[in-house]
Coordinates of C-alpha atoms and ligand atoms in Angstrom, one line a residue:
M1 CA 49.1 4.8 -26.9
K2 CA 46.5 7.0 -25.3
K3 CA 44.0 6.1 -27.9
Y4 CA 44.8 2.4 -27.4
I5 CA 44.2 2.6 -23.6
I6 CA 40.8 4.4 -24.2
L7 CA 39.8 1.7 -26.6
V8 CA 40.7 -1.1 -24.2
C9 CA 38.7 0.7 -21.4
L10 CA 35.7 1.1 -23.7
I11 CA 35.8 -2.6 -24.7
S12 CA 36.1 -3.8 -21.1
I13 CA 33.1 -1.5 -20.0
F14 CA 31.1 -2.7 -23.0
S15 CA 31.9 -6.4 -22.5
C16 CA 31.1 -6.2 -18.8
K17 CA 27.7 -4.7 -19.7
K18 CA 27.0 -7.2 -22.3
V19 CA 27.7 -10.4 -20.3
G20 CA 24.5 -11.2 -18.6
K21 CA 25.8 -14.2 -16.7
K22 CA 29.1 -13.6 -14.9
N23 CA 31.0 -16.8 -14.4
G24 CA 28.3 -18.6 -16.4
K25 CA 25.8 -18.1 -13.6
L26 CA 22.6 -16.1 -13.7
K27 CA 22.7 -13.4 -11.0
V28 CA 19.4 -13.3 -9.2
V29 CA 18.4 -10.8 -6.5
T30 CA 15.3 -11.8 -4.4
T31 CA 13.3 -10.0 -1.7
T32 CA 11.7 -12.2 1.0
T33 CA 13.1 -15.4 2.4
M34 CA 10.3 -17.4 0.9
I35 CA 11.1 -16.2 -2.6
T36 CA 14.8 -16.7 -1.9
D37 CA 14.3 -20.3 -0.9
L38 CA 12.1 -21.1 -3.9
V39 CA 14.5 -19.5 -6.3
K40 CA 17.4 -21.5 -4.8
N41 CA 15.4 -24.7 -5.3
I42 CA 14.8 -24.0 -8.9
G43 CA 18.1 -22.5 -9.9
G44 CA 20.4 -24.8 -7.9
D45 CA 24.1 -24.4 -8.8
K46 CA 23.3 -22.6 -12.1
I47 CA 22.5 -19.3 -10.4
D48 CA 24.0 -16.9 -7.8
V49 CA 21.2 -15.7 -5.4
Q50 CA 21.3 -12.7 -3.2
G51 CA 18.3 -12.3 -0.9
L52 CA 17.7 -8.8 0.4
M53 CA 15.6 -9.7 3.5
G54 CA 16.7 -12.1 6.2
A55 CA 14.9 -14.1 8.9
G56 CA 12.6 -12.0 11.1
V57 CA 12.4 -9.1 8.6
D58 CA 9.0 -7.6 7.9
P59 CA 8.6 -7.1 4.2
H60 CA 5.7 -4.6 4.6
L61 CA 8.1 -2.1 6.3
Y62 CA 11.4 -3.0 4.5
K63 CA 13.2 -0.1 2.8
A64 CA 16.0 -0.5 0.3
S65 CA 19.5 0.5 1.5
E66 CA 22.0 2.0 -0.8
G67 CA 23.7 -1.4 -0.9
D68 CA 20.4 -3.0 -1.9
V69 CA 20.0 -0.6 -4.9
G70 CA 23.5 -1.6 -6.0
K71 CA 22.6 -5.3 -5.8
L72 CA 19.4 -4.8 -7.7
F73 CA 21.2 -2.8 -10.4
N74 CA 23.8 -5.5 -10.9
A75 CA 21.3 -8.3 -11.1
D76 CA 20.5 -10.2 -14.3
V77 CA 17.0 -10.6 -12.9
I78 CA 15.0 -9.5 -9.8
V79 CA 12.4 -11.9 -8.3
Y80 CA 9.9 -10.5 -5.8
N81 CA 6.5 -11.4 -4.3
G82 CA 4.4 -8.6 -5.7
L83 CA 0.9 -7.3 -4.9
H84 CA 2.5 -4.6 -2.8
L85 CA 3.9 -7.0 -0.2
E86 CA 7.2 -5.2 -0.5
G87 CA 5.3 -1.9 -0.4
K88 CA 8.3 0.4 0.2
L89 CA 10.3 -1.2 -2.7
E90 CA 7.7 -0.5 -5.4
D91 CA 9.4 2.7 -6.5
V92 CA 12.8 0.9 -6.8
F93 CA 11.3 -1.9 -8.8
E94 CA 9.7 0.7 -11.2
K95 CA 13.1 2.4 -11.6
M96 CA 14.7 -0.9 -12.4
R97 CA 12.1 -1.7 -15.0
Q98 CA 12.6 1.7 -16.6
Q99 CA 16.3 0.7 -17.0
N100 CA 15.1 -2.5 -18.8
K101 CA 16.1 -4.7 -15.9
K102 CA 14.3 -8.0 -15.9
T103 CA 11.9 -8.5 -13.0
I104 CA 9.7 -11.4 -12.1
A105 CA 6.7 -10.9 -9.7
A106 CA 5.7 -14.3 -8.2
S107 CA 2.1 -13.0 -8.0
D108 CA 1.9 -12.8 -11.8
A109 CA 1.7 -16.6 -11.8
L110 CA -1.8 -16.4 -10.3
D111 CA -5.1 -15.6 -11.9
P112 CA -6.7 -12.7 -10.0
A113 CA -9.8 -14.8 -9.7
I114 CA -8.1 -17.0 -7.1
L115 CA -6.6 -14.1 -5.1
I116 CA -8.2 -12.9 -1.9
G117 CA -9.3 -9.3 -2.2
S118 CA -8.1 -6.6 0.3
E119 CA -8.7 -2.9 0.6
Y120 CA -5.5 -2.5 2.7
F121 CA -3.2 -2.8 -0.3
A122 CA -2.8 -0.6 -3.4
S123 CA -2.9 -3.9 -5.4
N124 CA -6.5 -4.6 -4.0
Y125 CA -5.4 -8.1 -3.1
D126 CA -4.0 -9.9 -0.1
P127 CA -0.3 -10.5 -0.9
H128 CA 0.4 -13.4 1.5
I129 CA 0.0 -15.8 -1.4
W130 CA 2.7 -18.4 -0.3
F131 CA 0.5 -19.8 2.4
D132 CA -1.6 -21.6 -0.2
I133 CA 0.5 -24.5 -1.2
T134 CA -1.3 -24.8 -4.5
N135 CA -0.4 -21.2 -5.2
W136 CA 3.2 -22.0 -4.4
E137 CA 3.1 -24.8 -7.0
L138 CA 1.9 -22.5 -9.7
I139 CA 4.5 -20.0 -8.8
T140 CA 7.2 -22.7 -8.9
Q141 CA 6.2 -23.6 -12.5
Y142 CA 6.0 -19.9 -13.5
I143 CA 9.5 -19.0 -12.2
T144 CA 10.9 -22.2 -13.7
D145 CA 9.6 -21.2 -17.1
K146 CA 10.9 -17.7 -16.8
F147 CA 14.4 -19.0 -15.9
C148 CA 14.3 -21.3 -18.9
E149 CA 13.5 -18.3 -21.1
L150 CA 16.2 -16.1 -19.6
D151 CA 18.9 -18.8 -19.6
A152 CA 18.1 -21.4 -22.2
E153 CA 21.5 -23.0 -21.9
N154 CA 20.6 -24.3 -18.5
S155 CA 16.9 -24.9 -19.1
E156 CA 17.2 -28.7 -18.6
T157 CA 18.5 -28.2 -15.1
Y158 CA 15.8 -25.7 -14.2
K159 CA 13.1 -28.0 -15.6
T160 CA 14.4 -31.0 -13.5
N161 CA 14.8 -28.9 -10.4
G162 CA 11.4 -27.4 -10.8
A163 CA 9.8 -30.8 -11.3
D164 CA 11.6 -32.2 -8.2
Y165 CA 10.4 -29.3 -6.1
L166 CA 6.8 -29.7 -7.3
K167 CA 7.0 -33.3 -6.0
T168 CA 8.3 -32.0 -2.6
L169 CA 5.4 -29.5 -2.5
A170 CA 2.8 -32.3 -3.3
S171 CA 4.0 -34.4 -0.5
L172 CA 4.1 -31.4 1.9
K173 CA 0.4 -30.8 1.0
L174 CA -0.5 -34.4 1.8
A175 CA 1.3 -34.3 5.1
I176 CA -0.3 -31.0 6.1
T177 CA -3.8 -32.1 5.1
E178 CA -3.4 -35.2 7.2
Q179 CA -2.3 -33.2 10.3
V180 CA -5.0 -30.6 9.9
N181 CA -7.7 -33.3 9.5
S182 CA -6.9 -34.4 13.1
L183 CA -8.3 -31.1 14.3
P184 CA -12.2 -30.7 14.2
V185 CA -13.4 -27.9 11.9
A186 CA -15.0 -26.2 14.9
R187 CA -11.6 -25.8 16.6
R188 CA -9.9 -24.4 13.5
I189 CA -9.8 -20.8 14.6
L190 CA -6.4 -19.1 14.1
V191 CA -5.8 -15.8 16.0
T192 CA -2.5 -14.1 15.2
A193 CA -0.8 -10.7 15.2
H194 CA -1.7 -9.7 11.6
D195 CA -3.8 -11.2 8.9
A196 CA -1.1 -13.2 7.1
F197 CA -2.9 -16.5 7.1
N198 CA -6.0 -16.0 5.0
Y199 CA -4.7 -18.2 2.1
F200 CA -3.8 -20.9 4.6
G201 CA -7.3 -20.6 6.1
N202 CA -8.9 -20.9 2.7
E203 CA -6.9 -24.0 1.8
F204 CA -7.4 -25.8 5.2
Q205 CA -10.7 -24.5 6.4
F206 CA -9.5 -22.2 9.2
N207 CA -11.3 -19.2 10.5
V208 CA -8.5 -16.7 10.5
V209 CA -8.5 -13.5 12.6
G210 CA -5.6 -11.0 12.7
L211 CA -5.2 -8.3 15.3
Q212 CA -3.6 -5.8 12.9
G213 CA -5.2 -6.2 9.6
L214 CA -3.3 -7.3 6.5
S215 CA -0.3 -5.0 6.8
T216 CA 1.9 -4.5 9.9
A217 CA 2.0 -0.9 8.9
T218 CA -1.3 -0.4 10.7
E219 CA -1.2 -0.7 14.5
A220 CA -4.0 -2.6 16.4
G221 CA -6.1 -0.2 18.5
V222 CA -7.7 -0.8 21.9
K223 CA -11.0 -1.4 20.2
D224 CA -9.6 -4.2 18.0
V225 CA -8.1 -5.8 21.1
Q226 CA -11.4 -5.7 23.0
R227 CA -13.4 -6.9 20.0
L228 CA -11.1 -9.9 19.5
A229 CA -11.0 -10.7 23.3
S230 CA -14.8 -11.0 23.2
F231 CA -14.6 -13.2 20.1
I232 CA -12.0 -15.5 21.9
E233 CA -14.3 -15.7 25.0
E234 CA -17.4 -16.5 22.9
K235 CA -15.7 -19.1 20.7
N236 CA -13.7 -20.7 23.6
V237 CA -10.4 -20.4 21.7
K238 CA -7.7 -22.2 23.5
A239 CA -4.6 -20.5 22.0
I240 CA -3.4 -17.4 20.1
F241 CA -0.1 -17.0 18.2
I242 CA 2.9 -14.7 18.0
E243 CA 4.6 -14.1 14.6
S244 CA 8.4 -14.1 14.1
S245 CA 8.4 -10.9 12.0
V246 CA 5.9 -8.9 14.1
P247 CA 6.5 -7.5 17.7
K248 CA 4.7 -9.7 20.2
R249 CA 3.2 -6.9 22.4
T250 CA -0.1 -6.8 20.6
V251 CA -0.7 -10.5 21.1
E252 CA 0.3 -10.2 24.8
A253 CA -2.2 -7.3 25.2
L254 CA -4.9 -9.5 23.7
Q255 CA -4.0 -12.3 26.2
E256 CA -4.3 -9.7 29.0
A257 CA -7.7 -8.5 27.7
V258 CA -9.0 -12.1 27.7
R259 CA -7.7 -12.6 31.3
A260 CA -9.6 -9.5 32.3
K261 CA -12.8 -11.3 31.3
G262 CA -11.9 -14.1 33.6
K263 CA -10.8 -16.5 30.8
E264 CA -7.5 -18.0 30.0
V265 CA -6.0 -18.2 26.5
V266 CA -2.4 -19.5 26.1
I267 CA 0.1 -18.2 23.6
G268 CA 0.5 -21.3 21.4
G269 CA 4.0 -20.3 20.2
T270 CA 5.7 -18.3 17.4
L271 CA 4.5 -18.8 13.8
Y272 CA 6.6 -17.8 10.8
S273 CA 4.4 -15.5 8.8
D274 CA 6.2 -13.0 6.5
A275 CA 9.7 -14.5 6.9
L276 CA 11.3 -17.9 7.3
G277 CA 13.5 -19.0 10.2
S278 CA 17.2 -18.3 10.8
A279 CA 19.7 -19.8 8.5
G280 CA 20.8 -23.3 9.6
T281 CA 17.5 -24.2 11.2
A282 CA 14.8 -26.5 9.7
E283 CA 12.5 -23.5 9.5
A284 CA 14.8 -21.7 7.1
T285 CA 13.1 -23.4 4.3
Y286 CA 9.5 -23.1 3.1
V287 CA 8.8 -26.7 3.7
G288 CA 10.3 -26.6 7.3
M289 CA 8.4 -23.4 8.0
Y290 CA 5.1 -24.8 6.9
K291 CA 5.5 -28.0 9.0
H292 CA 6.6 -26.0 12.1
N293 CA 3.6 -23.7 11.8
V294 CA 1.0 -26.5 11.4
K295 CA 2.5 -28.6 14.2
I296 CA 2.2 -25.7 16.6
I297 CA -1.2 -24.6 15.4
V298 CA -2.7 -28.1 15.5
S299 CA -1.2 -29.2 18.9
S300 CA -2.2 -25.9 20.6
L301 CA -5.8 -25.9 19.4
K302 CA -6.5 -29.5 20.1
Ligands
ZN401 ZN1 2.1 -9.6 6.2

């Protein structure tokens, strides 16, 4: 009897380990809200998605909790941004890979030749890749292909969903181009809390200046604020912007420094940079976030 119980236990442990897809669904754990949104669009009802980071969470500073490690360990696949955006999770990802856990870095979809270089990150590249819609299209195709490999049974669904989402991104790109074109190139100066928008600037010809450098892990100093205040005065910039995942005090200090020069610059509003908006709002999706940002940027700088 005892032997029988041990055998049953062993079988159940073994079969649990063996089944990749519990309830027929691929278990996917994602990091940022942008990645979570994309993965949901591709996977639809064939996957179970658990996003580690919520709205307003800064991925540069995010540390894994014990609960997160458990979620990552139980996932069939982990999808993350890469290029050290999730700097404090790198060790955890490495441990997962050592355990033969499947991981997908979105940045692997992109040829290094199209990446923006940066000395701030161990990767040597600017990790804010989602702000180039063309990048996001390449990443959509890449993750779709990976899901098809991992879960061939549902590959037709992933292909259809991926193709639908590519159409959505193409029409987003058209709409944004039209809006941006209403703003003269000379007015396309984007001053924000940290340098998250370089890819956006590249795609839509904006001169992008961040107070804090590429990572929020480095604080802006008094010199940075003064330098940027002079730049705003010189270029006659009408508005500067707060970011949803970065404390607003540095941007307010900049506004004060411009005032001290006898100039007025308004805070144009809050942009979503490294996280999407709260669940239930239009800005909780990549498309909604992008439209919100560009509407605010264009109307404030006109
Ligand atoms: Zn950032």
